Short mmCIF file of C-alpha atoms and ligand atoms in Angstrom, two decimals:
data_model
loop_
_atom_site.label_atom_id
_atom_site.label_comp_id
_atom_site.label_asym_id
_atom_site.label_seq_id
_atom_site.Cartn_x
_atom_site.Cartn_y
_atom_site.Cartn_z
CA UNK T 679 -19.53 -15.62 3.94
CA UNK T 680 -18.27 -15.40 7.32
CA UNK T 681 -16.83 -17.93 9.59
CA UNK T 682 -18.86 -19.21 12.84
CA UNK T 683 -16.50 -17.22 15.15
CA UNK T 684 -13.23 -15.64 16.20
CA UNK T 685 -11.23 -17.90 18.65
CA UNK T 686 -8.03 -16.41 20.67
CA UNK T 687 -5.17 -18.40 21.65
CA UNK T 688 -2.81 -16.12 23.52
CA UNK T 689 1.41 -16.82 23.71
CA UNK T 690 2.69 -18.06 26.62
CA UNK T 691 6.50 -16.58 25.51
CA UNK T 692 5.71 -13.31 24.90
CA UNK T 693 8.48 -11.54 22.52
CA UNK T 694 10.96 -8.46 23.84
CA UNK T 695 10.14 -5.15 21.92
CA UNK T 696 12.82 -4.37 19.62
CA UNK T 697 14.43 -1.27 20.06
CA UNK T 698 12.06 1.29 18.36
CA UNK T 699 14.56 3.50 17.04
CA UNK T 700 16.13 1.01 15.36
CA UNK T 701 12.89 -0.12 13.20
CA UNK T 702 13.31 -1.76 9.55
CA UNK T 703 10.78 -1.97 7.41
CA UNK T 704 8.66 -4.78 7.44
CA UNK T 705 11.57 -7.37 9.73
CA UNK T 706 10.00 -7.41 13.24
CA UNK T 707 6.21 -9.30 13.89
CA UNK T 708 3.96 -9.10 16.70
CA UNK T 709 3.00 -11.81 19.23
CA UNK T 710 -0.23 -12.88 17.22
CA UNK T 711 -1.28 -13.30 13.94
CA UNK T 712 -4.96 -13.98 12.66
CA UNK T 713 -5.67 -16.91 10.57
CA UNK T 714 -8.59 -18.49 8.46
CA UNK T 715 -9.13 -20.99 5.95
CA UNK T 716 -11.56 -21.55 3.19
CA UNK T 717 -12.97 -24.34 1.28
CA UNK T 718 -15.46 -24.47 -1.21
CA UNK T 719 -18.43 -25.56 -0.98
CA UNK T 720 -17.49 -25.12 3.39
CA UNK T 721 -16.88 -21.39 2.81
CA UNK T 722 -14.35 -19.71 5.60
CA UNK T 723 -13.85 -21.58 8.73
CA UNK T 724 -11.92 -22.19 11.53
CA UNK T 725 -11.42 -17.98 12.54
CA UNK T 726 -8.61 -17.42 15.03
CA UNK T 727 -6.01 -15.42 16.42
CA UNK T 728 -2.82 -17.24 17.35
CA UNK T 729 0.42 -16.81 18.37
CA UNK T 730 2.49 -15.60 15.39
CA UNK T 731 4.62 -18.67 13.68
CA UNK T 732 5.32 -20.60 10.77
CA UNK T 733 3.27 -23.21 9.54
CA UNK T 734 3.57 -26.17 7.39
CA UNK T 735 2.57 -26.44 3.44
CA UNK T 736 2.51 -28.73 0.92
CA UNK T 737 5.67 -28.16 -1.90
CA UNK T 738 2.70 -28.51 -4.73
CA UNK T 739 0.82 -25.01 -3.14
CA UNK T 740 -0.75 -23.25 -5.50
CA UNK T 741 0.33 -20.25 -4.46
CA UNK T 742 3.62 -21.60 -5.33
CA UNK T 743 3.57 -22.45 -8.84
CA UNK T 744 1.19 -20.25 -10.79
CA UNK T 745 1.07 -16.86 -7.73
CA UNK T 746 -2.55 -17.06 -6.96
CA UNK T 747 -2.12 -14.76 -3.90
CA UNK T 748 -3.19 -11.43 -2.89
CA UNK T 749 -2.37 -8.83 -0.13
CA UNK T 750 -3.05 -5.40 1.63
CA UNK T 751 -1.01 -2.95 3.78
CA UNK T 752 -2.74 -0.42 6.35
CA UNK T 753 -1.36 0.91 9.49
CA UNK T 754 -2.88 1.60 13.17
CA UNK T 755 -1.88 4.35 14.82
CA UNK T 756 -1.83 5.59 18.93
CA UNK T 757 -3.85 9.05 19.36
CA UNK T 758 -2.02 11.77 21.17
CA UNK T 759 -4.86 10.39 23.66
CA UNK T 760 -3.58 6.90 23.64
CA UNK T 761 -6.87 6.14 21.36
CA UNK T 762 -5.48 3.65 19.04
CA UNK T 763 -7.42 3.36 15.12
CA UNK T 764 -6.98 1.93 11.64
CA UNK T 765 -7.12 4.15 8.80
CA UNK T 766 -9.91 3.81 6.54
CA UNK T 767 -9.53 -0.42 6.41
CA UNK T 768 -12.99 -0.74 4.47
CA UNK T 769 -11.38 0.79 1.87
CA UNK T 770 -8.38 -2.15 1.95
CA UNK T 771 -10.61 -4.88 2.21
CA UNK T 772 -13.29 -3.59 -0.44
CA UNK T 773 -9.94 -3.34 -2.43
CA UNK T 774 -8.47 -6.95 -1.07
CA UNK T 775 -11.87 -8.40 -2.72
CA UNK T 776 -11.68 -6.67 -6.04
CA UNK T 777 -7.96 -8.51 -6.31
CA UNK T 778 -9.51 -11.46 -4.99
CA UNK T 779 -12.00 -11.42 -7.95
CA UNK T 780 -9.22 -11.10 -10.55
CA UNK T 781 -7.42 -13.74 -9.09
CA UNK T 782 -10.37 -15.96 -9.46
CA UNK T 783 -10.35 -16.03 -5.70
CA UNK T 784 -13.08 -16.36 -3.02
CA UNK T 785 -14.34 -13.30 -1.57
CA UNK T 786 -14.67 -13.14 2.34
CA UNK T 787 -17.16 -10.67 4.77
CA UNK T 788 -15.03 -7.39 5.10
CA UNK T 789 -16.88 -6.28 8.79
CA UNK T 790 -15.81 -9.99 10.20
CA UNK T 791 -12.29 -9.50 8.98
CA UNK T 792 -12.29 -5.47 10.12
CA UNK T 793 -13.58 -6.87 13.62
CA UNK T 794 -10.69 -9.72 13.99
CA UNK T 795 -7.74 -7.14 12.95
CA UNK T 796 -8.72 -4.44 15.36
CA UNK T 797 -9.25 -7.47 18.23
CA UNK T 798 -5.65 -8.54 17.21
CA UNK T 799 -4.17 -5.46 17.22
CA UNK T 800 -6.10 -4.60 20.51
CA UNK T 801 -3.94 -7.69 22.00
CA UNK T 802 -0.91 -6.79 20.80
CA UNK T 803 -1.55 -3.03 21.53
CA UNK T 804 2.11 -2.59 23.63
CA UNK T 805 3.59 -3.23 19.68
CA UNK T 806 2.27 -0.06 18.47
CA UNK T 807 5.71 1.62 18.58
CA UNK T 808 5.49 4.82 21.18
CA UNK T 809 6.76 7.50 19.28
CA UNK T 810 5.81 10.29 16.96
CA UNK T 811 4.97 9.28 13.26
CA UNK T 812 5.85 5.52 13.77
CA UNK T 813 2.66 2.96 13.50
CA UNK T 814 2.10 -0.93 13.88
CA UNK T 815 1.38 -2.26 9.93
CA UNK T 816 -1.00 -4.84 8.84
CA UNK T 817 0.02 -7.17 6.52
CA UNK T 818 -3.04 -9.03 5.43
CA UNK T 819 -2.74 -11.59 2.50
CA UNK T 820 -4.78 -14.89 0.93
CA UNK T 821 -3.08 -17.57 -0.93
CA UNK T 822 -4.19 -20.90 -2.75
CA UNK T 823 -3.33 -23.69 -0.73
CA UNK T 824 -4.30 -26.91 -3.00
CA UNK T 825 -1.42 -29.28 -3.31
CA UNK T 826 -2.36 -29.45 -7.20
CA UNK T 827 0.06 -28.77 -10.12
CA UNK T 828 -2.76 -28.20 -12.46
CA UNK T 829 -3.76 -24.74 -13.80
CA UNK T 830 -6.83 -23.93 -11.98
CA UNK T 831 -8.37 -21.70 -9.44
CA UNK T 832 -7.67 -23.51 -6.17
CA UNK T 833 -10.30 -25.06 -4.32
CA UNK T 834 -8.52 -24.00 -0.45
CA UNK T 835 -7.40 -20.94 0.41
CA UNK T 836 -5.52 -19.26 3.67
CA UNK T 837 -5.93 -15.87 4.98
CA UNK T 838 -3.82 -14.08 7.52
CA UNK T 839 -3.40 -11.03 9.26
CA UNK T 840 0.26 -10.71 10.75
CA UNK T 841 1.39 -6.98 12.19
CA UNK T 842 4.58 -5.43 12.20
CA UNK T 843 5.86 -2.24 13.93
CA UNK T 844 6.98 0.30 11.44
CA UNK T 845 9.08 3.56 11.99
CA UNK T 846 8.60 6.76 10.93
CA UNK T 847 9.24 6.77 7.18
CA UNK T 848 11.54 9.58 7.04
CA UNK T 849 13.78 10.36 10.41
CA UNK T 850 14.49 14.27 10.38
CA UNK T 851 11.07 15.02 8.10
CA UNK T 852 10.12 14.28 4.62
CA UNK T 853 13.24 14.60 2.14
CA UNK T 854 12.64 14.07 -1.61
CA UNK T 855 13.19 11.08 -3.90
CA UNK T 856 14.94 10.64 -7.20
CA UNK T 857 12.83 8.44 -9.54
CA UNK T 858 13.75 7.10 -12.92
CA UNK T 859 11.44 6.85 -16.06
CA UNK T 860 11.33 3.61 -16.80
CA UNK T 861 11.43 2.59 -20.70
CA UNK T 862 12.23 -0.38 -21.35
CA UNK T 863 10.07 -3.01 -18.88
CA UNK T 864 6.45 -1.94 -17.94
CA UNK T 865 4.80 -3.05 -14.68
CA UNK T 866 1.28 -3.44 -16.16
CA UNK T 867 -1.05 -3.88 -19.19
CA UNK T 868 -4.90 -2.90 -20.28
CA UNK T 869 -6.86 -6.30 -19.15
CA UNK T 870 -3.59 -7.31 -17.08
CA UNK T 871 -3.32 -7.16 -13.25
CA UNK T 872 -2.42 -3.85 -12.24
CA UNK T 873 -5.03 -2.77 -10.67
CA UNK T 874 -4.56 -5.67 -7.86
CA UNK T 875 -2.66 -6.47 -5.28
CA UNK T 876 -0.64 -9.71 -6.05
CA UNK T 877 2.38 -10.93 -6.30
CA UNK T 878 3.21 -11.16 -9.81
CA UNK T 879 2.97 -7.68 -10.36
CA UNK T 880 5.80 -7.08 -7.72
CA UNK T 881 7.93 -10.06 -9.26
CA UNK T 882 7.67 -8.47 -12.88
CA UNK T 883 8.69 -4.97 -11.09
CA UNK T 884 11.61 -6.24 -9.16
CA UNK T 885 14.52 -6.12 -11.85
CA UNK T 886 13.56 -2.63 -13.08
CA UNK T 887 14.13 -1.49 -9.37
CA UNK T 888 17.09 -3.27 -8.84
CA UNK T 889 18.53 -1.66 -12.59
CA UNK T 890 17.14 2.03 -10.84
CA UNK T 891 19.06 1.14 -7.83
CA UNK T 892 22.25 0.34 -9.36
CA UNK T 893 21.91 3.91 -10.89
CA UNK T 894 21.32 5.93 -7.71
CA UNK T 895 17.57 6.17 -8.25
CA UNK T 896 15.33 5.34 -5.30
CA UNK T 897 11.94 4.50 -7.17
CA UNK T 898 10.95 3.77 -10.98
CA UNK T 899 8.24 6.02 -12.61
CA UNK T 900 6.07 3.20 -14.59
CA UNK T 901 4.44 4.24 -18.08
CA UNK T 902 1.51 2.42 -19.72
CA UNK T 903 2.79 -1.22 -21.05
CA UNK T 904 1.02 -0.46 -25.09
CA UNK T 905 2.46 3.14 -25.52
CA UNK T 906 5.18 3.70 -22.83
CA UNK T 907 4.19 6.94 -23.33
CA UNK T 908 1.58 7.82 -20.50
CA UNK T 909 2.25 8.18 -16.65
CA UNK T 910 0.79 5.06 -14.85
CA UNK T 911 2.51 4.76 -11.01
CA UNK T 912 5.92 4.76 -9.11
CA UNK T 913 7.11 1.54 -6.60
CA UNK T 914 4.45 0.86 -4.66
CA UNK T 915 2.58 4.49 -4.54
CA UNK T 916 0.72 6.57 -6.71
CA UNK T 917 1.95 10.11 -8.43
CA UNK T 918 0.28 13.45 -8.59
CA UNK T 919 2.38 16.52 -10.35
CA UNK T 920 1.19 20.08 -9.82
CA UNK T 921 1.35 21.88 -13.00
CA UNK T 922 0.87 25.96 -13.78
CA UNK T 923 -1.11 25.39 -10.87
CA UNK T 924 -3.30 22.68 -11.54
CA UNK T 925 -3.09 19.10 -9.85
CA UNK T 926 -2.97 16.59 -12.06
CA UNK T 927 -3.11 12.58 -11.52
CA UNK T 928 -3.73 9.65 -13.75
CA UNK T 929 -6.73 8.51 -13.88
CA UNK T 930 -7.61 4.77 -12.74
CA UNK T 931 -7.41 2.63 -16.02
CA UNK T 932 -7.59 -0.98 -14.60
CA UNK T 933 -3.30 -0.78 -14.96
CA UNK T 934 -3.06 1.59 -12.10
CA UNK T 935 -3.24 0.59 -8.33
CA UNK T 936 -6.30 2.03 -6.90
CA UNK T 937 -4.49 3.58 -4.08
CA UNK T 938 -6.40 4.56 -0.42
CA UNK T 939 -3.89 7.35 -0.10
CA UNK T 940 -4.19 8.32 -3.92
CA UNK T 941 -7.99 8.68 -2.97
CA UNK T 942 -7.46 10.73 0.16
CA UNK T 943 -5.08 13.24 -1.12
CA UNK T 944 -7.85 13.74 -3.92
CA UNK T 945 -10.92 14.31 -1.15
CA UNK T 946 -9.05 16.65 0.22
CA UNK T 947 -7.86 18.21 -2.45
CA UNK T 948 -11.00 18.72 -3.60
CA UNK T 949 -12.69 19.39 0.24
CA UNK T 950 -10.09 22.32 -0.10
CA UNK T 951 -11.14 23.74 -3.61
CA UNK T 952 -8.07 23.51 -5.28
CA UNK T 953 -7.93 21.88 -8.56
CA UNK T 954 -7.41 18.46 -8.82
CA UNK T 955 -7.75 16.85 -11.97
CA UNK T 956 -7.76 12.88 -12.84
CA UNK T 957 -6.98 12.71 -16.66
CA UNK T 958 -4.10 10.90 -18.85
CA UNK T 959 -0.97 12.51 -18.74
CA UNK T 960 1.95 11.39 -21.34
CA UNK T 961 5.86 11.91 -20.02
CA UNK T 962 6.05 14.60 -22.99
CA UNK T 963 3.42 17.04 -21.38
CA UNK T 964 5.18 16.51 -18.40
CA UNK T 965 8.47 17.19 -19.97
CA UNK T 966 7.17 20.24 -21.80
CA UNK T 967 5.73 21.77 -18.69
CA UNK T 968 8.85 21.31 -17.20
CA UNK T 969 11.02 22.89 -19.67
CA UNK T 970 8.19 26.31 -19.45
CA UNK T 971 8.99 26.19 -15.98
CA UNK T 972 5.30 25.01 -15.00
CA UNK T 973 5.96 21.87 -13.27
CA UNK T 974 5.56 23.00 -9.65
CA UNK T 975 5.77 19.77 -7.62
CA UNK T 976 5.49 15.86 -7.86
CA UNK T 977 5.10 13.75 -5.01
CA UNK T 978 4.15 9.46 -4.83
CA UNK T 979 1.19 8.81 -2.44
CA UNK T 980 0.84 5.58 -0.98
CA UNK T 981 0.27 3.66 2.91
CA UNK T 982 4.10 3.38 3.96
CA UNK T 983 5.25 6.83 3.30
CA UNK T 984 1.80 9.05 3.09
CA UNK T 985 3.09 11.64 0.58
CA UNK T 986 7.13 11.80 -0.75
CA UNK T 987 7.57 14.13 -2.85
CA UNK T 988 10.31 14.40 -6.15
CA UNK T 989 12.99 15.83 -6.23
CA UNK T 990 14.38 14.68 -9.80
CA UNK T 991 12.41 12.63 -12.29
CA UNK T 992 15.27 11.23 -14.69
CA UNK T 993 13.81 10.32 -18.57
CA UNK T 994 15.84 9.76 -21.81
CA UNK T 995 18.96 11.70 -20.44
CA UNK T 996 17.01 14.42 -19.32
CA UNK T 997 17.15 15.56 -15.33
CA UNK T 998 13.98 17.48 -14.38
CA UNK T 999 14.78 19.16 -10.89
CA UNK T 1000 11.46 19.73 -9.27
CA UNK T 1001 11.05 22.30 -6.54
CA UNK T 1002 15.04 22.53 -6.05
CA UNK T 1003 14.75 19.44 -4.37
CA UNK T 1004 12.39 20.81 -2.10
CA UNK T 1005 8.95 19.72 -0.36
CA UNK T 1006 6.39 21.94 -2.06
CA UNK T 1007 3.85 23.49 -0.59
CA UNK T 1008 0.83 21.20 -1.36
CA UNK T 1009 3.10 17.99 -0.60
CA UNK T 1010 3.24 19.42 3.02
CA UNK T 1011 0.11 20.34 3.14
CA UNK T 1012 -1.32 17.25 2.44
CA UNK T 1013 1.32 15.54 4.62
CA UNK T 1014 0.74 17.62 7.49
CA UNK T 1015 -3.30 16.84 7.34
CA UNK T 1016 -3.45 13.09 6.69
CA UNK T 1017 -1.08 12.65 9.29
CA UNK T 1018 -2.86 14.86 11.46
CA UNK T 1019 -5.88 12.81 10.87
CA UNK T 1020 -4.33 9.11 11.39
CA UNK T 1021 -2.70 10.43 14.83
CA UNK T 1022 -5.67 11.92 16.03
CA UNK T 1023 -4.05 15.16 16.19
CA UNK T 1024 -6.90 17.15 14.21
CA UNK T 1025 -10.30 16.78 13.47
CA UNK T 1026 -11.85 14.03 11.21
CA UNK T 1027 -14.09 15.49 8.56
CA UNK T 1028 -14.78 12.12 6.56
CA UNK T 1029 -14.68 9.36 9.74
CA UNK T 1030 -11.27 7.92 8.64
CA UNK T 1031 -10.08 6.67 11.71
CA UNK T 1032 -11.73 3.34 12.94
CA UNK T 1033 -11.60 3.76 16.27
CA UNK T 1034 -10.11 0.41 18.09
CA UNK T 1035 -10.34 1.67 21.94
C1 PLP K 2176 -0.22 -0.42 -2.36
C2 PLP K 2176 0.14 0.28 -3.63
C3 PLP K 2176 -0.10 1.65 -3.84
C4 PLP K 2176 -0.59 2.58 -2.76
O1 PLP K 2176 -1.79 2.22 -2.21
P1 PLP K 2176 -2.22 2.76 -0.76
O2 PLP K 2176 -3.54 2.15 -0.55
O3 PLP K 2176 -2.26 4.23 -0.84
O4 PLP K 2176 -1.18 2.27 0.20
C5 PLP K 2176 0.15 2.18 -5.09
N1 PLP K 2176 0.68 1.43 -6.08
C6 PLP K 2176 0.96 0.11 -5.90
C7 PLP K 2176 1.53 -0.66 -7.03
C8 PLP K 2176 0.72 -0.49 -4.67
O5 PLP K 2176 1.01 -1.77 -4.49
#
């Protein structure tokens, strides 16, 4: 289901550039946005890019009442060339229509919607911050638009594409994280949401940050919402723990986030031969390894950061001090190479950079 065509309405007042070394996540937007609407029975319609703005909406939105929403997060990058790509955005759409079909929402053609974000960000190129590790984000996301208070699947939907430029996510190189175990709220269930991209699952996460913060913790480490006993995610990224050796992730258990990065770091884990494994893993194995001195490293994996690694995992009054605080060597690695591959700066094995120009 695609629409007819992509129309472009350019600004007249373009926007000043911030001052790029003064980026905050996520504050700053770029001159254009991309919009579509759906209808059923119509399909999508009415494809354009547009300068970036607020729009009007009815106070009984779906979206408002009952969350029926979903979004995605990628990130083009400028080529030591000045090539500019995005990295691996099939992947985020495929995944942006697998929430879509848990939120009982229409599905939309994933080349037409590829094709309009690299045409927007090719117009609002001269956002793509000019520096070393910094990157213009995409912030894609579909919500129900009926002005209905009933509890249904709405019948009108919005999509947009607005862009953002981001800054390097740590100034002066990667420094660990302290996480916290979380055990009393849980982010996800078996047959909930977790494994898609929408808002409620960030609403239900927000006071267990905010209780981390307070406590000097930068991140919560989520466990599985029947047990609370087996590793599910942290924040917004993924976690992989090298133990005795062996790499170890959760495995994808429709509570997890299927995370591009997550997959990534595990192709090329496993394009290098070292041993990556994708199993349960409770917080006591962890804990246990830890106390034999076998847990090497831990690190999150997810679109703003790439790879951070752990430096302290706090659970049930215990500190576990990974690495000295350190970035371990596989963190780095990994790091170094996807990096590498997003900035053009080494070669592409697997064709993850779409190429915009
Ligand atoms: C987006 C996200 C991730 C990471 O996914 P990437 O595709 O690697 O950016 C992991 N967990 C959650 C909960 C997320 O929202």
């Amino acid at each position: 289901m695609r629409p007819a065509e992509l129309t472009i309405t350019r600004t007249t007042t373009p926007k000043e550039k911030p001052n790029w070394d003064q980026l905050q996540f996520g504050r700053v937007f770029s001159d254009h946005m991309f919009v579509m609407d759906y209808e059923e029975g119509r399909g999508w319609y009415d494809a354009r890019i547009v300068p970036f703005g607020n729009f009007e909406m009815s106070p009984a939105s779906l979206v408002f009442h009952y969350g029926q929403t979903v979004f995605e997060g990628l990130k083009a990058y400028k080529g030591e060339d000045g090539s500019i790509a995005l990295f691996r955005p099939e992947q985020n759409m495929k995944r942006m229509n697998d929430s879509n079909e848990r939120l009982s929402m229409p599905n939309f053609d994933s080349e037409f919607v590829i094709d309009a974000m690299k045409q927007l960000v090719a117009l609002d190129a001269d956002w793509i911050p000019p520096r070393d590790g910094m990157a213009l984000y995409l912030r894609p996301v579909m919500f129900a638009t009926d002005a209905f208070l009933g509890v249904a699947p709405s019948k009108t939907y919005r999509f947009i594409v607005m862009t953002s430029p981001v800054g390097a996510y740590y100034e002066g190189g990667m420094s660990p994280v302290k996480i916290a175990v979380e055990n009393e709220y849980v982010r996800a269930v078996k047959g909930g949401t977790g494994a898609a991209k929408t808002a409620g699952n960030y609403a239900g996460a927000m006071k267990a940050q905010e209780v981390a913060d307070q406590e000097g913790y930068d991140q919560v480490l989520w466990l599985d919402g029947r047990e609370q006993k087996y590793i599910e995610e942290v924040g917004a990224m993924n976690v992989f723990f090298k133990v005795n050796g062996e790499i170890i992730t959760p495995a994808l258990n429709g509570s997890i986030l299927p995370g591009v990065t997550r997959q990534s770091v595990i192709q090329l884990l496993k394009h290098w031969d070292m041993p990556i494994t994708e199993r349960r893993i409770s917080i006591e194995e962890l804990h246990e390894a830890y106390v034999r001195g076998e847990l090497e490293e831990a690190f999150g994996t997810g679109t703003a950061a790439v790879i951070s690694p752990i430096g302290e995992l706090y659970w049930k009054d215990e500190h576990m001090y990974i690495n000295d605080g350190e970035i371990g060597p596989v963190a780095q690695k990994l790091y170094d190479a996807i990096t590498g591959i997003q900035e053009g700066k080494i070669e592409d094995p697997f064709g993850w950079r779409n190429i915009i120009k």
